[in-house]
Amino acid sequence: MAKKARIDETERRIERVLRATRAAMVLESALQAFWPFLALLAALWAALAFGAAELGNRLQVGLALAAAAALLLRFLWRGVRRFRWPSRAAAIARLDASLPGRPLAALDDAPALGGEDPAVRALWSVHQARMLARAAKAERVPADLRLASRDPWALRLAVLVFFGAALIFAGSSGVESLRTAMAPGAGAAPKTGPSYEGWAEPPAYTGRATLYLPELAGGDAPVSLPKGTRITLRTYGDETQFRLSESVSGVEGTGFTRAADGIALAEFDLAQSGEIRLRRGGRDLGHWSFAIEPDLPPEIAVAGPVERAPGGLARIPYLARDDHGITAARAEIALDLPAVDRRYGLALSPDPRDKIVIPLPLPVSGSAAEVSETLEEDFSGHPWAGLPVTITLVAEDALGQTGRSETVHAALPGRKFFDPAAAALAEQRRDLLWAAANGSRVSQVLRAVTFHPEGLFDRAGAYLMTRIAIRRLEVAVEADQVAAARDDIAAGLWRAALLLEDGSLGDAADRLARAKERLSEALKGDATDEEIAELMQELRDATRDYMEQMAREAIERGEMETAEAPQEGQSLNQDQLQELMDRIQELSEQGRRAEAEALLEMLQQMLENMEMRLTQGGEGGSQGEQSMQGLSDALREQQGLADDSFRELQREFREGSGQPGAEGETQGAPRGEGRAQGEGTDPGSLAERQEALRDLMDELQQNLPGEADSETRQALEDAQRSMEDARDGLRDGNTAEALNDQADAIDQLREGMRGLSEDMRQAEGEQGGEDSEGGTSQSRSNADPLGRPLGAMGGARTDSRMLPEGSGSAAARAREILDEIRRRSGDRSRPQVELDYLRRLLDRF
């Protein structure tokens, strides 16, 4: 039973393979019979597609088509006669020939002899089973499509290439050209090329490609194009034979103009939906229908809240979109007068002022169809800074259409002043710019602010600028010319406010004090978290610079060990400072401003304690350490006194040479009012300061510890005598000689401090006397910026005077000193520390 099922399955498979082989034979026979007909049909269609119908007139085209049709019919009849439908036996024979041993024929055979013999029948059964197994492996025999024997010239391949090119490049235009050629009344087409060309060029801002009108001719659906598309039509031949009608430009009488011999041109813009028709000799060459695409106006909106960025910058985020791209955008800012708190200087009606117009940033490259940007602008100096304003954003597209955002009401961001005097100046500047009628009131308020400047004006330059502004404003008020002068006066007040708020960034201690003061004011006020973070970063920078400056000063005083490593009990370091400042910022962000301010006070105390440790070289309170601290203070005071004496020498030099305007004086100001601190000091007051310092040295000598040896005491006595000589020189008006004596006193003070430090170390049992001597020798091998040999730990000691005796007048001596400083500052082979010191001298004097 199973054997019979296997035989039935094998027979069904052989039947399927046989049918497939027979179908392949049908295809093979048809191709051999009809290939000439198919090749001629493909060649005819390709020729029409490439415009063969335009090469002749209607009669010629008709005759050519009739001849082609007759030839096609002949090839078709010939193919019908040659076609043979394959029989089943032929299919079996072809399939059997593809198998080894022809198993299909063997299955139909019978044994010729011994059919009754059981052994023969058994052998025959084995043979039949073997043939059946071979037949079960039969596969379809493919058709033989080779035509090389029937087409020795390979014409079929040429036709195939021609037909493929027509499909790719010509499309169905051959049918249209045939229809046009066979239309009634059609004349002969020009044989030298197309009779017209046309283009539709959309505006450049759309970024769309130009369309070739002959490819669009005859379409039923209208072509959508933006308004302003440039239509260009060009005809070839006698221009009188062409007729143009259009309803898209909105202009009457559009026609062709002669561009050259045999060439006519028509150009117009697409202004409305309509049609264009081009005719020649009574027949249509082209017909187009256009629809205007709507160009929507742009949209723009404020994308978020108006914020104040660090530094006082205003941030205005916005979103804008347009179907073809934004070409320009701007922000219009106007004063929101009803929302202004009309008190104090704002009680008067404001003077007319134009609204603020600021261009908005747009992408430099890429599409501007979708824009998401943020305007960052500094409005701190504008009179409306901090006042309520209305903000409207405007966007434009290439057609000049505008879109406006909804009006936003906000306070115009600007700079905040945490220094009280700076805030007062900024407020009075705003009131003056608000209305010129506020001039008298502003001058009175400014005079009240500057009446007692102590504690408010820590910058002499800011005080001077404010006084000048007051005088100019009062003059303008008396002359009724406030409106004309207020911009310059306001600029001066603004510079003074900035100087008070920011100060000079050259001194680390001043920077640190100012940073702490501004942060303290911000914590007490209504500063935002961003402003607190900005001030905290300023405090971090100022603290870092301050600690570096203290370390340098400690090294210059000879306290190398103190500067390099903390003393016992000195646990404050940079990491702890950073943690403390981070905690201050964290508390302020949590709204715990009082706790943050308390930590800020703690930070100030810690920095002051660290400064005392660095100055004293440790926490001890022994007599020797107190003496070192007193000598250090005396040295610092003597250096400052020498600086003031040098400035006095410069002033004498200028007055002696007849130069106008002594340093620090300002035209029109009372004597001394325009001088910076320490400048233009009376030599008598310098002598009094020198005498007071000499008295201090006398007290320090009496309180020296017992460890001080005779050399240390002698150095300090020499310093005291040099101070006496300097005092006498200042009283006698000989500032140059006094300056030399002061330099000697500085050298001797440093030497006395070095000796006292060595005596104290020896008394405490410290080792390293040889190292100390070596350090002294090595230090003395160096020279200070004035060429004097340096003592141990940076101290200078020399018996030479700053200027030789008999070197001429004070002016000549001062000139020599300046020339020597300039010469040495230009010597790049000197140590960098010395060059920096020389540059500071030149910048200062």
PDB file of N, CA, C and O in Angstrom, residues 567-603:
ATOM      1  N   GLN A 567      50.827  76.506  59.645  1.00  0.00           N
ATOM      2  CA  GLN A 567      51.374  76.313  60.976  1.00  0.00           C
ATOM      3  C   GLN A 567      50.439  75.435  61.790  1.00  0.00           C
ATOM      4  O   GLN A 567      49.312  75.117  61.397  1.00  0.00           O
ATOM      5  N   GLU A 568      50.925  75.064  62.944  1.00  0.00           N
ATOM      6  CA  GLU A 568      50.114  74.244  63.837  1.00  0.00           C
ATOM      7  C   GLU A 568      48.873  75.040  64.263  1.00  0.00           C
ATOM      8  O   GLU A 568      48.956  76.183  64.675  1.00  0.00           O
ATOM      9  N   GLY A 569      47.720  74.409  64.137  1.00  0.00           N
ATOM     10  CA  GLY A 569      46.469  75.085  64.471  1.00  0.00           C
ATOM     11  C   GLY A 569      45.870  75.821  63.298  1.00  0.00           C
ATOM     12  O   GLY A 569      44.780  76.340  63.390  1.00  0.00           O
ATOM     13  N   GLN A 570      46.570  75.887  62.194  1.00  0.00           N
ATOM     14  CA  GLN A 570      46.041  76.589  61.010  1.00  0.00           C
ATOM     15  C   GLN A 570      45.446  75.543  60.087  1.00  0.00           C
ATOM     16  O   GLN A 570      46.108  74.965  59.252  1.00  0.00           O
ATOM     17  N   SER A 571      44.179  75.233  60.239  1.00  0.00           N
ATOM     18  CA  SER A 571      43.537  74.153  59.499  1.00  0.00           C
ATOM     19  C   SER A 571      42.796  74.617  58.266  1.00  0.00           C
ATOM     20  O   SER A 571      42.232  73.816  57.548  1.00  0.00           O
ATOM     21  N   LEU A 572      42.744  75.906  58.014  1.00  0.00           N
ATOM     22  CA  LEU A 572      42.013  76.437  56.864  1.00  0.00           C
ATOM     23  C   LEU A 572      42.829  76.251  55.594  1.00  0.00           C
ATOM     24  O   LEU A 572      43.978  76.660  55.529  1.00  0.00           O
ATOM     25  N   ASN A 573      42.252  75.616  54.592  1.00  0.00           N
ATOM     26  CA  ASN A 573      42.911  75.473  53.297  1.00  0.00           C
ATOM     27  C   ASN A 573      41.910  75.776  52.187  1.00  0.00           C
ATOM     28  O   ASN A 573      40.748  76.088  52.442  1.00  0.00           O
ATOM     29  N   GLN A 574      42.401  75.638  50.947  1.00  0.00           N
ATOM     30  CA  GLN A 574      41.573  76.013  49.802  1.00  0.00           C
ATOM     31  C   GLN A 574      40.333  75.129  49.694  1.00  0.00           C
ATOM     32  O   GLN A 574      39.246  75.600  49.357  1.00  0.00           O
ATOM     33  N   ASP A 575      40.483  73.824  49.973  1.00  0.00           N
ATOM     34  CA  ASP A 575      39.330  72.925  49.888  1.00  0.00           C
ATOM     35  C   ASP A 575      38.251  73.301  50.904  1.00  0.00           C
ATOM     36  O   ASP A 575      37.050  73.279  50.606  1.00  0.00           O
ATOM     37  N   GLN A 576      38.683  73.643  52.129  1.00  0.00           N
ATOM     38  CA  GLN A 576      37.706  74.029  53.140  1.00  0.00           C
ATOM     39  C   GLN A 576      37.014  75.336  52.781  1.00  0.00           C
ATOM     40  O   GLN A 576      35.808  75.510  53.012  1.00  0.00           O
ATOM     41  N   LEU A 577      37.770  76.254  52.218  1.00  0.00           N
ATOM     42  CA  LEU A 577      37.147  77.497  51.750  1.00  0.00           C
ATOM     43  C   LEU A 577      36.108  77.210  50.682  1.00  0.00           C
ATOM     44  O   LEU A 577      35.017  77.793  50.674  1.00  0.00           O
ATOM     45  N   GLN A 578      36.460  76.312  49.760  1.00  0.00           N
ATOM     46  CA  GLN A 578      35.527  75.972  48.690  1.00  0.00           C
ATOM     47  C   GLN A 578      34.251  75.336  49.256  1.00  0.00           C
ATOM     48  O   GLN A 578      33.137  75.657  48.833  1.00  0.00           O
ATOM     49  N   GLU A 579      34.410  74.434  50.214  1.00  0.00           N
ATOM     50  CA  GLU A 579      33.243  73.801  50.839  1.00  0.00           C
ATOM     51  C   GLU A 579      32.373  74.839  51.545  1.00  0.00           C
ATOM     52  O   GLU A 579      31.130  74.791  51.478  1.00  0.00           O
ATOM     53  N   LEU A 580      33.007  75.772  52.216  1.00  0.00           N
ATOM     54  CA  LEU A 580      32.246  76.796  52.925  1.00  0.00           C
ATOM     55  C   LEU A 580      31.474  77.687  51.946  1.00  0.00           C
ATOM     56  O   LEU A 580      30.300  78.000  52.165  1.00  0.00           O
ATOM     57  N   MET A 581      32.118  78.066  50.849  1.00  0.00           N
ATOM     58  CA  MET A 581      31.426  78.909  49.868  1.00  0.00           C
ATOM     59  C   MET A 581      30.321  78.134  49.157  1.00  0.00           C
ATOM     60  O   MET A 581      29.271  78.693  48.826  1.00  0.00           O
ATOM     61  N   ASP A 582      30.530  76.835  48.914  1.00  0.00           N
ATOM     62  CA  ASP A 582      29.459  76.028  48.337  1.00  0.00           C
ATOM     63  C   ASP A 582      28.263  75.955  49.277  1.00  0.00           C
ATOM     64  O   ASP A 582      27.104  75.989  48.838  1.00  0.00           O
ATOM     65  N   ARG A 583      28.536  75.867  50.579  1.00  0.00           N
ATOM     66  CA  ARG A 583      27.448  75.823  51.557  1.00  0.00           C
ATOM     67  C   ARG A 583      26.685  77.146  51.589  1.00  0.00           C
ATOM     68  O   ARG A 583      25.450  77.167  51.713  1.00  0.00           O
ATOM     69  N   ILE A 584      27.411  78.242  51.455  1.00  0.00           N
ATOM     70  CA  ILE A 584      26.753  79.560  51.414  1.00  0.00           C
ATOM     71  C   ILE A 584      25.803  79.636  50.229  1.00  0.00           C
ATOM     72  O   ILE A 584      24.651  80.082  50.343  1.00  0.00           O
ATOM     73  N   GLN A 585      26.278  79.199  49.072  1.00  0.00           N
ATOM     74  CA  GLN A 585      25.433  79.235  47.878  1.00  0.00           C
ATOM     75  C   GLN A 585      24.232  78.296  48.028  1.00  0.00           C
ATOM     76  O   GLN A 585      23.110  78.632  47.632  1.00  0.00           O
ATOM     77  N   GLU A 586      24.450  77.123  48.612  1.00  0.00           N
ATOM     78  CA  GLU A 586      23.353  76.178  48.805  1.00  0.00           C
ATOM     79  C   GLU A 586      22.276  76.755  49.727  1.00  0.00           C
ATOM     80  O   GLU A 586      21.070  76.641  49.456  1.00  0.00           O
ATOM     81  N   LEU A 587      22.692  77.394  50.811  1.00  0.00           N
ATOM     82  CA  LEU A 587      21.719  77.988  51.714  1.00  0.00           C
ATOM     83  C   LEU A 587      20.944  79.116  51.042  1.00  0.00           C
ATOM     84  O   LEU A 587      19.729  79.269  51.257  1.00  0.00           O
ATOM     85  N   SER A 588      21.636  79.921  50.242  1.00  0.00           N
ATOM     86  CA  SER A 588      20.944  81.023  49.562  1.00  0.00           C
ATOM     87  C   SER A 588      19.928  80.489  48.563  1.00  0.00           C
ATOM     88  O   SER A 588      18.843  81.058  48.414  1.00  0.00           O
ATOM     89  N   GLU A 589      20.253  79.388  47.861  1.00  0.00           N
ATOM     90  CA  GLU A 589      19.309  78.812  46.903  1.00  0.00           C
ATOM     91  C   GLU A 589      18.109  78.201  47.611  1.00  0.00           C
ATOM     92  O   GLU A 589      17.027  78.110  47.027  1.00  0.00           O
ATOM     93  N   GLN A 590      18.285  77.764  48.871  1.00  0.00           N
ATOM     94  CA  GLN A 590      17.182  77.204  49.638  1.00  0.00           C
ATOM     95  C   GLN A 590      16.338  78.278  50.322  1.00  0.00           C
ATOM     96  O   GLN A 590      15.367  77.960  51.024  1.00  0.00           O
ATOM     97  N   GLY A 591      16.721  79.530  50.115  1.00  0.00           N
ATOM     98  CA  GLY A 591      15.984  80.616  50.729  1.00  0.00           C
ATOM     99  C   GLY A 591      16.394  80.929  52.146  1.00  0.00           C
ATOM    100  O   GLY A 591      15.778  81.780  52.803  1.00  0.00           O
ATOM    101  N   ARG A 592      17.441  80.296  52.650  1.00  0.00           N
ATOM    102  CA  ARG A 592      17.906  80.527  54.028  1.00  0.00           C
ATOM    103  C   ARG A 592      18.999  81.593  53.976  1.00  0.00           C
ATOM    104  O   ARG A 592      20.171  81.345  54.242  1.00  0.00           O
ATOM    105  N   ARG A 593      18.604  82.799  53.629  1.00  0.00           N
ATOM    106  CA  ARG A 593      19.554  83.886  53.407  1.00  0.00           C
ATOM    107  C   ARG A 593      20.253  84.305  54.701  1.00  0.00           C
ATOM    108  O   ARG A 593      21.422  84.668  54.691  1.00  0.00           O
ATOM    109  N   ALA A 594      19.534  84.296  55.822  1.00  0.00           N
ATOM    110  CA  ALA A 594      20.147  84.716  57.089  1.00  0.00           C
ATOM    111  C   ALA A 594      21.293  83.772  57.469  1.00  0.00           C
ATOM    112  O   ALA A 594      22.368  84.216  57.896  1.00  0.00           O
ATOM    113  N   GLU A 595      21.085  82.475  57.298  1.00  0.00           N
ATOM    114  CA  GLU A 595      22.151  81.525  57.611  1.00  0.00           C
ATOM    115  C   GLU A 595      23.325  81.697  56.652  1.00  0.00           C
ATOM    116  O   GLU A 595      24.487  81.591  57.052  1.00  0.00           O
ATOM    117  N   ALA A 596      23.012  81.957  55.383  1.00  0.00           N
ATOM    118  CA  ALA A 596      24.092  82.162  54.413  1.00  0.00           C
ATOM    119  C   ALA A 596      24.907  83.396  54.770  1.00  0.00           C
ATOM    120  O   ALA A 596      26.140  83.400  54.659  1.00  0.00           O
ATOM    121  N   GLU A 597      24.230  84.462  55.229  1.00  0.00           N
ATOM    122  CA  GLU A 597      24.961  85.675  55.602  1.00  0.00           C
ATOM    123  C   GLU A 597      25.826  85.432  56.832  1.00  0.00           C
ATOM    124  O   GLU A 597      26.950  85.944  56.939  1.00  0.00           O
ATOM    125  N   ALA A 598      25.329  84.599  57.773  1.00  0.00           N
ATOM    126  CA  ALA A 598      26.125  84.278  58.965  1.00  0.00           C
ATOM    127  C   ALA A 598      27.375  83.497  58.571  1.00  0.00           C
ATOM    128  O   ALA A 598      28.473  83.736  59.087  1.00  0.00           O
ATOM    129  N   LEU A 599      27.234  82.561  57.642  1.00  0.00           N
ATOM    130  CA  LEU A 599      28.404  81.821  57.167  1.00  0.00           C
ATOM    131  C   LEU A 599      29.379  82.735  56.445  1.00  0.00           C
ATOM    132  O   LEU A 599      30.592  82.538  56.495  1.00  0.00           O
ATOM    133  N   LEU A 600      28.851  83.737  55.738  1.00  0.00           N
ATOM    134  CA  LEU A 600      29.729  84.683  55.061  1.00  0.00           C
ATOM    135  C   LEU A 600      30.563  85.465  56.076  1.00  0.00           C
ATOM    136  O   LEU A 600      31.758  85.708  55.847  1.00  0.00           O
ATOM    137  N   GLU A 601      29.948  85.859  57.193  1.00  0.00           N
ATOM    138  CA  GLU A 601      30.711  86.530  58.243  1.00  0.00           C
ATOM    139  C   GLU A 601      31.773  85.601  58.830  1.00  0.00           C
ATOM    140  O   GLU A 601      32.903  86.015  59.132  1.00  0.00           O
ATOM    141  N   MET A 602      31.433  84.323  58.965  1.00  0.00           N
ATOM    142  CA  MET A 602      32.408  83.357  59.460  1.00  0.00           C
ATOM    143  C   MET A 602      33.570  83.225  58.483  1.00  0.00           C
ATOM    144  O   MET A 602      34.739  83.154  58.888  1.00  0.00           O
ATOM    145  N   LEU A 603      33.253  83.198  57.213  1.00  0.00           N
ATOM    146  CA  LEU A 603      34.312  83.126  56.202  1.00  0.00           C
ATOM    147  C   LEU A 603      35.237  84.327  56.303  1.00  0.00           C
ATOM    148  O   LEU A 603      36.472  84.194  56.203  1.00  0.00           O
TER     149      LEU A 603
END
